[in-house]
Amino acid sequence: MPDIIKELPEHVANLIAAGEVVQRPASVVKELLENSSDAGAKKITVEFSDGGMTFLRVSDDGCGMSPNDARTAFLRHATSKIALEEDLDRIVTMGFRGEALASIAAVSRIDLITRERGSIEGTAVSIEGGTVTGFSPAGCPEGTTVVVRDLFFNTPARMKYVKKDATEAAAIVAAVQEQAVAHTDTAYRLLRDGREVFATSGGGDLKAAIYDVFGRDFASSLTEVKGDFSGIILTGYITRPTASRGSRSAQHFIVNRRPVRSRLLSAAAEEGCKTRIPAGRFPGCVICLEMKPTAVDVNVHPAKLEVKFSSERDAFDAVYFAVMSAMSLDEGRPELLFRGSRKPEYAPRDNKGGNTAFHAMTIDEYRAMLDKIDRDKTRSPGGARDRDGSGANMLSLRPPAARAPQGADGGGAALFHPDTSADAVPGQAAQQAPPARGGLAEQAKVIGEALKTYIIVEQEDGLLLIDKHAAHERILFERLKADKTAPMSQMLLSPEVARFSPKEAQALISSLDLLRAAGFDAEDFGGDSLIVRAIPACLDSGDAQAVLQEIAGDLLGGKGELAAQKHEKLLYRVACRAAVKAGRSSDIRELNALAYEVLSRDDIRYCPHGRPVAISISKSSLDRQFGR
Ligand code: ADP
Ligand code: MG
C-alpha cells in the first residue's frame, strides 16, 4: 500500500491557516493594524468600502520593509519578531505568529507598497491568491501601505459566512476603535466610503482617545478606574451606574496594549459594581492592564483575541477591587446637588493625602483591610465594638463624624432627624423628637409620601423623590457594612428550626462562619435543617427562615466568590428584608429620618441592587413644562 500521509502544499496550508486568522474583513484590519503598530507607526489610516470585502487599505508611517523583506513577509511563518522558542515568553509585539500576511494573501488580491526609513526607493509587491504577480521598485512615502481587494474571491465557501455590508462595516469600525484606545500614542484615522468615521490625536491620553473614538456621551458617562495590584497596573474608565447598558458591547479590556476578550475580566468589572447596577444591566468600560509579559499568555487563540493569565485570581482581583473603589469614589449622584458650597462636613472629598480616609486607599490596602475584617469578624463575633479612629473610617466609607451630636438644639422647626444611630431608623424602637440642623432644615422640607412608596422632598430649587425602600435598604446595608464587628444580634425567644433543601442546607452549613459574622447564630440540626438561636437585630423575629432561604440561594449561585463578596451579599439580603417595604405608609418621623440620611450622606445613592435611591425634578424643568 502506498503511503497515505502527505505534506500539505504551502498554499493549502495557508488556506487552512487563513480560515483561523482571517474570518472576515475586520480580522484583516486587525492584523494589518497590529503590524503597523509593531512597525512603530505613529500615524495610521484605515479606509474601506462596502463592508471591506471589495476594498480595504491600511497605511502607516512605520519602519517599512526592505525589498527582500517585502517578499518574504508573505511566506507562512515569516516573522521578524520571534526567532527562538524563548522569545515566546517575552512577546511584546502584537504579532508574532508570522501567519497574518500569508493568510490574507492566500484569500485575496494584495498590493503592498513599502519604503524602509532612510532608503531612497520603495518596493511594490502584488499577490493574488497567494501567488506573487508583481514585484518592482516604487516611489512611495516612508512606511507601508497594504491594499486588500476582493477578499475570499477564491474561497466561495468562506464568502457565505460573511454578513451584509453594514454588519461587516460595524465590525471593522469596532476593530479600529479597539486598536485606537489600546494605542493612544498613535493617531488613527478611519474612513468609510471616503467619509471620516473618527480620528484620534495620538496625544497619549486615554480619556481623549475614548472621547474621539466612542464619542462625547460615552466619555462623559465615565469615572476613572485605577489600581496597582500584585504586579498589575490598571488604568481606565468605567461607566457610572446611571449609565449602565443593556449589553456587554461597551466593555473593552486591553492587556499589555492588546485588546482582548475576557469573560474573567468582564465578570470582575461587573462584580465590582454589582451593588450599584440593576440586574440585567452592564457597565461599559475601557480598562487597561499592564503586567509582565510572562504573566500572560497571548498565544492561546489563532487571532490572539483571548489571553490566559498565569494568575487568574490576581487579574480578577485587580479589576474587581479597582472598580469597586472607583464606584465608592464616584460622585455622580444623579442630579442630587446642593446649592452653594455646603458639603456634608464629614465628606473627605478633597482628602488626597493621608490614608486615613477610604478615598486615599490603594487597592492593596483595601484588600488587606477586607481580609482583616473578614478575619476579625469570624474571630470575634459580637466582640467589643471598635469605634476609634481610622479602621472604622475606612470600612464605613464615612468617618464617624457623620453622627451628628445628640440633642443639638436649633429651635423646634427641625424637619429632619439628624440622629443616624440605629434607633432613628424606621421600624425600630425609640423615635426621639428630632433636633434641628440648620443647613438642611432650611434647604429641604419633607412634603409627605406619595403612593406609599416615594418621599416627596421640597428643596430650594426643585423636588426630590426618594424611593423609601431603596433608601432604607442602602442605609441599612451601609450600616451593617460599617460595623467592624458582627452586627447586633437578637436572641430569638425560642430557637427556631429552619428546614431547607439538601443543597441549601449544605451551602448554609458550610458558611456558618459567614452567617455568624452577619449576626446569625445558627447550627447544623441534622436532616437538612438548622437550629437558629439569634438573627441580626434589624430583622423581624419571624424572618429567620425566609432570609436564610434567600441567603442559601445566593451562596449556591455565587460559587467561587471571595469571602468578602459573599459577606457583602449576605448583608444586603439582610438589609433588603429589614428595609421598610414600599406599599406600607410611614409616619412623618420615619420619612424625615430617611430623607435626612439621603440628603446628608454621600454613600446613599443607589440601593444595594443598583436602583437609584432618589431622583430630582428641578424647578426650572417644572417651570418649563408649565410654560412659566
Ligand atoms: P507577524 O506580525 O506575526 O510577524 P505577519 O504575517 O503579520 O506576521 O507579518 C510578517 C512580517 O512582515 C512582520 O514580522 C514584519 O517584519 C513585516 N511587516 C508586516 N507588516 C508590516 C508593516 N506595516 N510595516 C513594517 N513591517 C511589516
Ligand atoms: Mg502581524
XYZ file of C-alpha atoms and ligand atoms in Angstrom:
656
model
C 0.000 0.000 0.000
C 1.347 3.440 -0.832
C 1.961 5.901 1.961
C -1.137 7.944 2.568
C 0.238 10.753 4.669
C 1.333 13.730 2.573
C 2.691 17.091 3.479
C 0.176 19.784 2.538
C 1.243 22.051 -0.264
C 2.109 25.505 1.062
C -0.910 27.239 -0.432
C -3.324 24.682 1.029
C -1.724 25.130 4.442
C -2.104 28.871 4.005
C -5.769 28.494 3.153
C -6.325 26.455 6.272
C -4.451 28.953 8.418
C -6.412 31.718 6.735
C -9.618 30.115 7.954
C -8.426 30.615 11.507
C -6.861 34.020 11.215
C -8.999 35.688 8.569
C -12.667 35.171 9.180
C -13.998 38.466 7.972
C -12.810 41.845 6.787
C -12.485 43.047 10.372
C -9.919 40.341 11.114
C -7.816 41.548 8.177
C -7.979 45.069 9.534
C -6.975 43.928 12.974
C -3.917 42.048 11.684
C -2.802 44.908 9.476
C -3.193 47.378 12.326
C -1.143 45.171 14.605
C 1.604 45.065 12.005
C 1.568 48.837 11.724
C 1.821 49.201 15.496
C 4.656 46.730 15.622
C 6.401 48.740 12.913
C 6.372 51.709 15.280
C 3.839 53.721 13.324
C 2.650 56.990 14.861
C 0.041 57.661 12.197
C -2.237 55.020 10.762
C -5.059 55.499 8.286
C -7.659 52.854 7.569
C -10.018 53.113 4.619
C -12.606 50.689 3.369
C -15.656 50.485 1.202
C -18.632 48.161 1.023
C -18.109 46.411 4.301
C -14.460 45.848 3.431
C -14.991 42.950 1.051
C -14.022 44.825 -2.103
C -11.536 47.334 -0.795
C -9.512 47.800 2.360
C -6.431 49.939 2.819
C -4.160 50.430 5.820
C -1.328 52.959 5.550
C 1.247 53.651 8.204
C 4.356 55.737 8.734
C 6.216 52.880 10.424
C 9.654 51.439 9.746
C 8.759 49.967 6.352
C 10.359 46.903 4.771
C 13.371 46.269 2.594
C 12.657 44.830 -0.875
C 13.631 41.363 0.310
C 11.541 41.530 3.444
C 8.604 42.786 1.428
C 8.642 39.492 -0.420
C 9.377 37.167 2.498
C 6.762 38.822 4.658
C 4.132 36.844 2.756
C 5.653 33.456 3.474
C 3.967 31.454 6.157
C 5.758 31.670 9.491
C 7.749 34.596 8.210
C 8.138 36.964 11.084
C 10.753 39.418 12.183
C 9.546 39.187 15.745
C 10.410 35.753 17.023
C 13.496 33.721 16.351
C 13.851 31.444 19.357
C 11.495 29.405 21.457
C 12.356 31.506 24.494
C 11.109 34.588 22.686
C 7.595 33.249 23.032
C 7.720 34.046 26.727
C 8.528 37.674 26.183
C 6.249 38.756 23.422
C 5.774 42.470 23.491
C 4.804 42.893 19.863
C 1.228 42.488 18.687
C 2.071 39.924 16.004
C 4.458 37.023 16.342
C 2.961 34.043 14.568
C 4.081 35.133 11.107
C 0.792 33.960 9.636
C -1.229 37.059 9.021
C 0.152 38.350 5.751
C 0.445 34.846 4.301
C -3.116 34.069 5.321
C -4.588 37.277 3.972
C -2.621 36.932 0.744
C -3.953 33.412 0.274
C -7.564 34.600 0.104
C -7.416 37.992 -1.606
C -5.573 40.271 -4.023
C -2.984 42.315 -2.178
C -0.898 45.286 -3.166
C 1.844 46.209 -0.758
C 3.862 49.361 -1.119
C 6.601 49.965 1.380
C 9.697 52.062 1.908
C 12.177 51.500 4.659
C 13.043 54.514 6.735
C 16.044 56.253 5.222
C 16.107 54.337 1.956
C 15.689 56.210 -1.288
C 13.373 53.853 -3.024
C 10.412 51.751 -2.042
C 9.043 48.403 -3.219
C 5.691 47.367 -4.636
C 4.529 43.755 -4.375
C 1.303 42.324 -5.803
C -0.079 38.957 -4.827
C -3.199 37.158 -5.971
C -4.489 34.191 -4.074
C -1.033 33.626 -2.647
C 0.929 33.918 -5.903
C 3.281 36.840 -6.462
C 2.159 38.617 -9.639
C 4.236 41.750 -9.428
C 7.418 42.914 -7.728
C 9.102 46.188 -8.580
C 10.767 49.274 -7.172
C 8.344 52.067 -6.478
C 8.344 55.650 -5.393
C 6.372 55.994 -2.170
C 6.467 57.664 1.224
C 8.283 56.036 4.146
C 6.143 53.438 5.796
C 3.842 50.765 4.491
C 0.534 50.678 2.700
C -1.373 47.446 2.267
C -4.383 47.301 -0.032
C -6.575 44.220 0.183
C -9.141 43.701 -2.595
C -11.725 41.044 -3.297
C -11.439 39.193 -0.048
C -12.339 35.491 -0.299
C -12.584 35.728 -4.113
C -11.090 32.241 -4.333
C -12.849 30.685 -1.356
C -16.574 30.967 -2.130
C -17.402 28.715 0.822
C -15.992 31.294 3.210
C -17.776 34.109 1.430
C -21.088 32.614 2.503
C -20.307 33.322 6.127
C -19.681 36.965 5.561
C -22.627 39.046 6.658
C -24.159 42.038 4.986
C -22.019 45.115 4.442
C -23.429 47.067 7.351
C -22.571 44.273 9.774
C -19.055 43.800 8.443
C -18.509 47.551 8.416
C -19.557 47.745 12.046
C -17.064 45.012 12.901
C -14.289 46.908 11.106
C -15.135 50.095 12.943
C -15.070 48.176 16.238
C -11.677 46.670 15.393
C -10.154 50.070 14.644
C -11.779 51.594 17.718
C -10.215 48.983 19.950
C -6.763 49.479 18.498
C -7.102 53.234 18.780
C -7.866 53.128 22.504
C -5.203 50.484 23.066
C -2.547 52.657 21.369
C -3.325 56.169 22.463
C 0.089 57.448 21.368
C -0.712 56.686 17.752
C -3.019 58.863 15.660
C -5.678 56.746 13.958
C -7.973 57.878 11.203
C -10.790 55.738 9.876
C -12.592 56.439 6.613
C -15.600 54.560 5.369
C -16.560 55.102 1.741
C -14.474 58.255 1.772
C -16.083 59.703 4.888
C -14.292 60.030 8.194
C -15.732 57.848 10.942
C -13.339 59.071 13.615
C -9.816 60.285 14.149
C -7.640 60.351 17.233
C -4.839 62.756 18.027
C -2.254 60.251 19.202
C -1.550 62.512 22.166
C -1.347 59.609 24.601
C -4.309 60.500 26.795
C -6.787 57.652 27.222
C -9.774 59.821 28.071
C -9.161 61.959 24.991
C -8.900 58.852 22.824
C -12.135 57.482 24.273
C -13.831 60.775 23.511
C -12.581 60.746 19.917
C -13.367 57.091 19.357
C -16.595 56.435 21.238
C -17.999 59.930 21.353
C -18.895 62.518 23.913
C -21.840 60.771 25.532
C -19.854 57.700 26.433
C -16.811 59.705 27.531
C -18.870 61.894 29.832
C -20.555 58.918 31.468
C -17.261 57.565 32.769
C -15.473 57.575 36.044
C -11.820 56.770 36.459
C -10.539 53.344 37.494
C -7.008 52.989 38.809
C -5.032 50.368 40.609
C -1.697 48.782 41.233
C -2.112 45.284 42.430
C 0.191 42.237 42.597
C 2.291 43.475 39.708
C -0.706 44.502 37.621
C -1.016 48.183 36.832
C -4.517 49.119 35.935
C -5.791 52.298 34.345
C -9.006 53.165 32.618
C -12.589 54.243 32.904
C -15.932 52.687 33.679
C -19.460 53.982 33.232
C -21.178 55.483 36.216
C -24.010 53.291 37.468
C -26.618 55.584 35.928
C -25.064 54.997 32.508
C -25.215 51.219 32.628
C -26.129 49.432 29.413
C -28.239 46.607 28.161
C -25.310 44.530 26.906
C -21.601 43.995 27.331
C -20.771 45.511 23.963
C -19.197 48.591 25.508
C -16.758 46.623 27.642
C -13.203 46.918 26.401
C -10.221 45.307 28.016
C -6.662 45.899 26.954
C -3.888 43.719 28.261
C -0.357 44.909 27.576
C -1.776 47.143 24.862
C -3.600 44.291 23.201
C -7.397 44.487 23.025
C -8.705 41.184 24.339
C -11.959 39.489 25.075
C -12.098 38.119 28.545
C -15.041 36.733 30.399
C -12.924 36.751 33.514
C -12.268 40.479 33.329
C -15.870 41.268 32.403
C -17.067 39.283 35.380
C -14.628 41.111 37.648
C -15.766 44.533 36.454
C -19.424 43.598 36.781
C -18.891 42.131 40.208
C -17.135 45.322 41.283
C -20.193 47.432 40.585
C -22.867 44.850 41.188
C -24.443 46.545 44.155
C -24.933 49.678 42.102
C -26.292 48.387 38.828
C -29.664 46.703 38.417
C -29.697 43.051 37.420
C -29.615 42.635 33.659
C -27.650 45.862 33.107
C -23.924 46.040 32.410
C -21.176 48.569 32.879
C -19.302 49.877 29.867
C -15.578 50.355 30.302
C -12.152 50.757 28.833
C -9.764 49.105 31.235
C -6.068 48.668 30.504
C -3.908 46.206 32.390
C -0.142 46.234 32.235
C 1.764 43.253 33.524
C 4.976 41.340 32.906
C 4.843 39.546 29.531
C 5.402 36.276 31.387
C 2.248 36.811 33.459
C 0.040 36.459 30.426
C -0.044 34.013 27.535
C -1.241 35.596 24.313
C -0.679 32.506 22.222
C -3.875 30.659 23.082
C -6.004 31.850 20.187
C -5.093 31.942 16.477
C -6.312 35.506 16.168
C -4.733 36.392 19.537
C -8.082 37.615 20.788
C -8.008 35.743 24.038
C -5.329 35.640 26.648
C -4.562 33.416 29.563
C -3.324 34.885 32.802
C -0.802 32.972 34.839
C -2.785 34.076 37.875
C -6.449 34.465 37.063
C -7.178 35.347 40.647
C -4.815 38.331 40.563
C -6.234 39.558 37.267
C -9.766 39.229 38.624
C -8.937 40.913 41.905
C -7.099 43.780 40.232
C -10.160 44.668 38.197
C -12.691 43.854 40.894
C -11.114 45.971 43.589
C -10.239 48.843 41.297
C -13.804 49.027 40.018
C -15.229 48.708 43.483
C -13.103 51.529 44.786
C -13.879 53.660 41.729
C -17.559 53.204 42.443
C -17.209 54.294 46.050
C -15.249 57.351 44.997
C -17.521 58.407 42.226
C -19.512 61.479 42.996
C -22.017 61.096 40.234
C -25.144 61.074 42.344
C -27.835 61.842 39.817
C -28.810 65.488 39.954
C -28.671 65.455 43.690
C -26.905 68.738 44.011
C -26.941 71.265 46.737
C -26.713 74.948 46.152
C -23.631 76.773 47.216
C -20.651 75.213 48.799
C -22.370 73.290 51.532
C -20.886 69.851 51.797
C -21.616 67.361 54.491
C -18.903 68.231 56.945
C -17.669 64.682 57.147
C -17.211 64.061 53.460
C -13.468 63.912 52.996
C -13.667 64.836 49.356
C -10.533 66.787 48.975
C -8.566 64.434 51.094
C -5.949 63.415 48.603
C -3.239 62.996 51.180
C -3.036 60.610 54.114
C -4.593 57.226 54.042
C -6.998 57.536 56.884
C -9.954 58.047 54.587
C -11.062 55.435 52.164
C -10.619 57.906 49.345
C -6.904 57.709 49.601
C -6.570 53.973 49.887
C -4.734 51.887 47.390
C -6.167 48.641 46.157
C -3.673 46.694 48.214
C -4.653 48.495 51.368
C -8.280 47.985 50.549
C -7.866 44.304 50.026
C -5.750 43.894 53.134
C -8.444 45.702 55.026
C -11.211 43.481 53.685
C -9.216 40.401 54.564
C -8.580 41.689 58.032
C -12.222 42.469 58.553
C -13.081 39.014 57.369
C -10.744 37.556 59.911
C -11.894 39.830 62.704
C -15.490 39.055 62.015
C -15.069 35.344 62.107
C -12.798 35.514 65.087
C -14.793 37.746 67.372
C -18.465 37.663 66.551
C -20.261 40.038 68.817
C -16.946 41.198 70.250
C -16.314 44.671 71.555
C -17.169 47.408 69.116
C -14.230 49.333 67.861
C -15.343 52.864 67.447
C -11.982 54.516 67.393
C -10.126 56.105 64.588
C -9.218 55.103 61.149
C -10.278 51.494 60.954
C -13.937 52.290 61.254
C -13.494 55.176 58.857
C -12.155 53.081 56.131
C -14.753 50.429 56.214
C -17.751 52.648 56.562
C -16.567 54.891 53.753
C -17.516 57.740 56.008
C -15.939 58.939 59.206
C -17.827 58.611 62.449
C -18.298 62.377 62.426
C -21.338 61.545 60.327
C -23.126 61.047 63.551
C -24.484 64.447 64.444
C -24.286 65.422 68.083
C -27.183 64.086 70.051
C -29.590 66.611 71.321
C -28.165 69.527 69.361
C -30.819 72.131 69.511
C -31.713 74.622 66.872
C -35.200 75.618 67.880
C -38.153 73.439 67.152
C -38.567 73.952 63.415
C -36.468 70.941 62.574
C -37.588 68.792 59.719
C -35.025 66.091 59.704
C -33.987 63.683 62.278
C -30.260 64.097 62.470
C -29.562 61.056 64.558
C -28.193 58.349 62.348
C -27.779 55.796 65.072
C -29.686 52.564 64.799
C -32.564 53.907 66.842
C -33.502 56.506 64.290
C -34.208 54.004 61.619
C -37.832 53.370 60.867
C -39.257 50.154 62.034
C -37.172 50.243 65.159
C -37.821 51.452 68.626
C -37.299 54.863 70.223
C -38.146 57.713 67.937
C -36.979 60.818 69.657
C -38.120 64.308 68.836
C -35.942 65.474 66.001
C -33.491 68.155 66.978
C -32.754 70.744 64.356
C -29.930 71.067 61.942
C -29.921 74.491 60.423
C -28.494 73.996 56.931
C -30.609 71.080 55.886
C -33.781 72.252 57.539
C -33.581 75.485 55.634
C -32.918 73.875 52.319
C -35.254 70.941 52.313
C -38.660 70.032 53.633
C -40.446 66.718 53.557
C -43.839 67.336 51.968
C -45.137 63.857 52.542
C -45.407 60.489 50.982
C -46.803 59.558 47.579
C -48.232 56.212 46.569
C -46.947 54.747 49.832
C -43.607 54.432 48.073
C -41.968 57.801 47.472
C -40.999 60.520 49.864
C -41.524 63.958 48.360
C -38.973 66.500 49.457
C -39.037 70.142 48.543
C -35.676 71.766 48.043
C -34.770 75.305 47.266
C -34.502 74.593 43.589
C -36.877 71.726 42.966
C -38.344 68.500 44.210
C -36.737 65.282 45.210
C -38.479 61.926 45.085
C -36.912 59.332 47.312
C -37.688 55.655 46.973
C -38.385 54.723 50.571
C -37.456 51.116 50.322
C -34.335 51.627 48.218
C -33.083 54.341 50.538
C -33.680 52.379 53.659
C -32.097 49.290 52.192
C -28.965 51.188 51.311
C -28.786 52.894 54.688
C -29.068 49.590 56.499
C -26.589 47.976 54.176
C -24.016 50.705 54.751
C -24.612 50.483 58.461
C -24.169 46.724 58.528
C -21.050 47.062 56.424
C -19.700 49.807 58.634
C -19.754 47.644 61.700
C -16.314 46.292 62.266
C -17.676 43.574 64.437
C -20.670 41.429 63.632
C -23.916 43.404 63.536
C -26.103 43.392 66.592
C -27.964 40.150 67.074
C -31.248 39.483 68.753
C -31.809 36.198 70.542
C -34.984 34.502 69.413
C -37.398 33.852 72.260
C -37.273 30.204 71.418
C -34.740 28.771 68.971
C -36.276 28.110 65.596
C -35.702 25.059 63.461
C -35.461 26.106 59.840
C -35.711 23.491 57.107
C -34.090 23.573 53.694
C -33.456 21.510 50.626
C -30.344 19.330 50.983
C -28.311 21.664 48.759
C -29.393 24.791 50.568
C -28.684 23.222 53.938
C -25.245 22.195 52.745
C -24.478 25.698 51.496
C -25.560 27.272 54.763
C -23.785 24.763 56.962
C -20.521 25.287 55.169
C -20.896 29.027 55.663
C -21.795 29.158 59.332
C -18.860 31.468 59.987
C -20.113 33.932 57.441
C -23.577 33.783 58.945
C -22.132 34.434 62.350
C -20.240 37.426 61.033
C -23.546 38.830 59.822
C -25.287 38.431 63.148
C -26.850 34.994 62.890
C -26.362 32.292 65.444
C -27.222 29.010 63.767
C -26.058 25.427 63.852
C -26.476 22.236 61.913
C -29.515 20.443 63.342
C -29.361 17.379 61.107
C -31.885 16.345 58.457
C -31.243 19.406 56.272
C -32.277 21.779 58.990
C -30.596 24.453 61.036
C -31.358 25.500 64.557
C -31.404 29.293 64.683
C -30.861 30.968 68.021
C -30.239 34.557 67.006
C -30.666 36.741 63.949
C -29.499 40.262 63.092
C -31.260 42.801 65.282
C -32.733 44.708 62.391
C -34.835 41.757 61.219
C -38.255 40.710 62.425
C -38.131 37.621 64.572
C -40.368 35.835 62.052
C -37.925 36.449 59.197
C -35.346 33.788 60.023
C -36.452 31.032 57.701
C -37.156 33.310 54.753
C -33.943 35.285 54.908
C -31.807 32.186 55.362
C -33.504 30.684 52.347
C -32.539 33.722 50.266
C -29.011 33.615 51.573
C -28.747 29.930 50.681
C -29.823 30.811 47.142
C -27.107 33.467 46.933
C -24.461 31.109 48.252
C -25.408 28.446 45.728
C -25.407 30.968 42.890
C -22.087 32.505 43.892
C -19.672 29.594 43.949
C -16.049 30.650 43.845
C -16.717 34.114 45.184
C -14.355 35.690 47.642
C -15.363 35.574 51.280
C -15.640 39.361 51.192
C -18.079 39.199 48.300
C -20.216 36.580 49.988
C -20.237 38.603 53.137
C -21.394 41.682 51.287
C -24.186 39.804 49.536
C -25.319 38.371 52.792
C -25.508 41.807 54.318
C -27.623 43.133 51.548
C -30.036 40.273 51.880
C -30.415 41.225 55.498
C -30.728 44.903 54.616
C -33.307 44.192 51.971
C -35.505 42.204 54.288
C -35.176 44.670 57.101
C -35.955 47.699 54.981
C -39.385 49.250 55.097
C -41.411 47.868 52.294
C -42.845 50.150 49.697
C -46.613 49.962 49.905
C -46.782 50.456 53.647
C -47.330 54.033 54.703
C -44.849 55.529 57.098
C -45.205 58.218 59.701
C -43.604 61.581 59.200
C -40.700 60.903 61.520
C -39.802 57.852 59.536
C -39.930 59.853 56.321
C -37.850 62.606 57.882
C -35.217 60.209 59.091
C -34.861 58.585 55.681
C -34.818 61.872 53.821
C -32.248 63.222 56.221
C -29.845 60.404 55.589
C -30.259 60.515 51.849
C -29.597 64.231 51.794
C -26.734 64.291 54.171
C -24.712 61.301 53.113
C -22.715 60.613 50.037
C -22.870 56.851 50.048
C -26.642 56.568 49.746
C -27.105 56.878 46.019
C -28.201 53.508 44.834
C -29.853 50.654 46.621
C -27.691 47.557 47.022
C -29.199 46.203 43.803
C -28.221 49.336 41.981
C -31.549 51.096 41.605
C -31.338 54.826 42.228
C -32.430 55.942 45.651
C -33.640 59.361 44.632
C -34.430 61.364 41.579
C -34.779 65.092 41.462
C -37.021 67.318 39.419
C -35.655 70.794 39.102
C -37.869 73.810 39.473
C -36.722 75.024 36.099
C -37.857 71.831 34.396
C -41.259 72.133 36.082
C -41.464 75.770 35.080
C -40.632 74.817 31.541
C -43.372 72.213 31.438
C -45.920 74.690 32.718
C -44.695 77.296 30.271
C -43.820 79.749 33.036
P 3.801 38.712 12.393
O 3.162 40.051 12.581
O 3.178 37.671 13.253
O 5.283 38.761 12.465
P 2.774 38.947 9.743
O 2.472 37.952 8.693
O 1.675 39.791 10.208
O 3.459 38.202 10.924
O 3.930 39.880 9.196
C 5.152 39.308 8.752
C 6.287 40.289 8.864
O 6.155 41.337 7.901
C 6.379 41.001 10.175
O 7.097 40.232 11.119
C 7.109 42.285 9.817
O 8.505 42.079 9.810
C 6.684 42.537 8.393
N 5.595 43.550 8.338
C 4.278 43.309 8.177
N 3.560 44.469 8.129
C 4.452 45.472 8.286
C 4.337 46.911 8.335
N 3.150 47.546 8.249
N 5.474 47.631 8.470
C 6.669 47.008 8.568
N 6.841 45.672 8.540
C 5.762 44.887 8.385
Mg 1.247 40.501 12.194
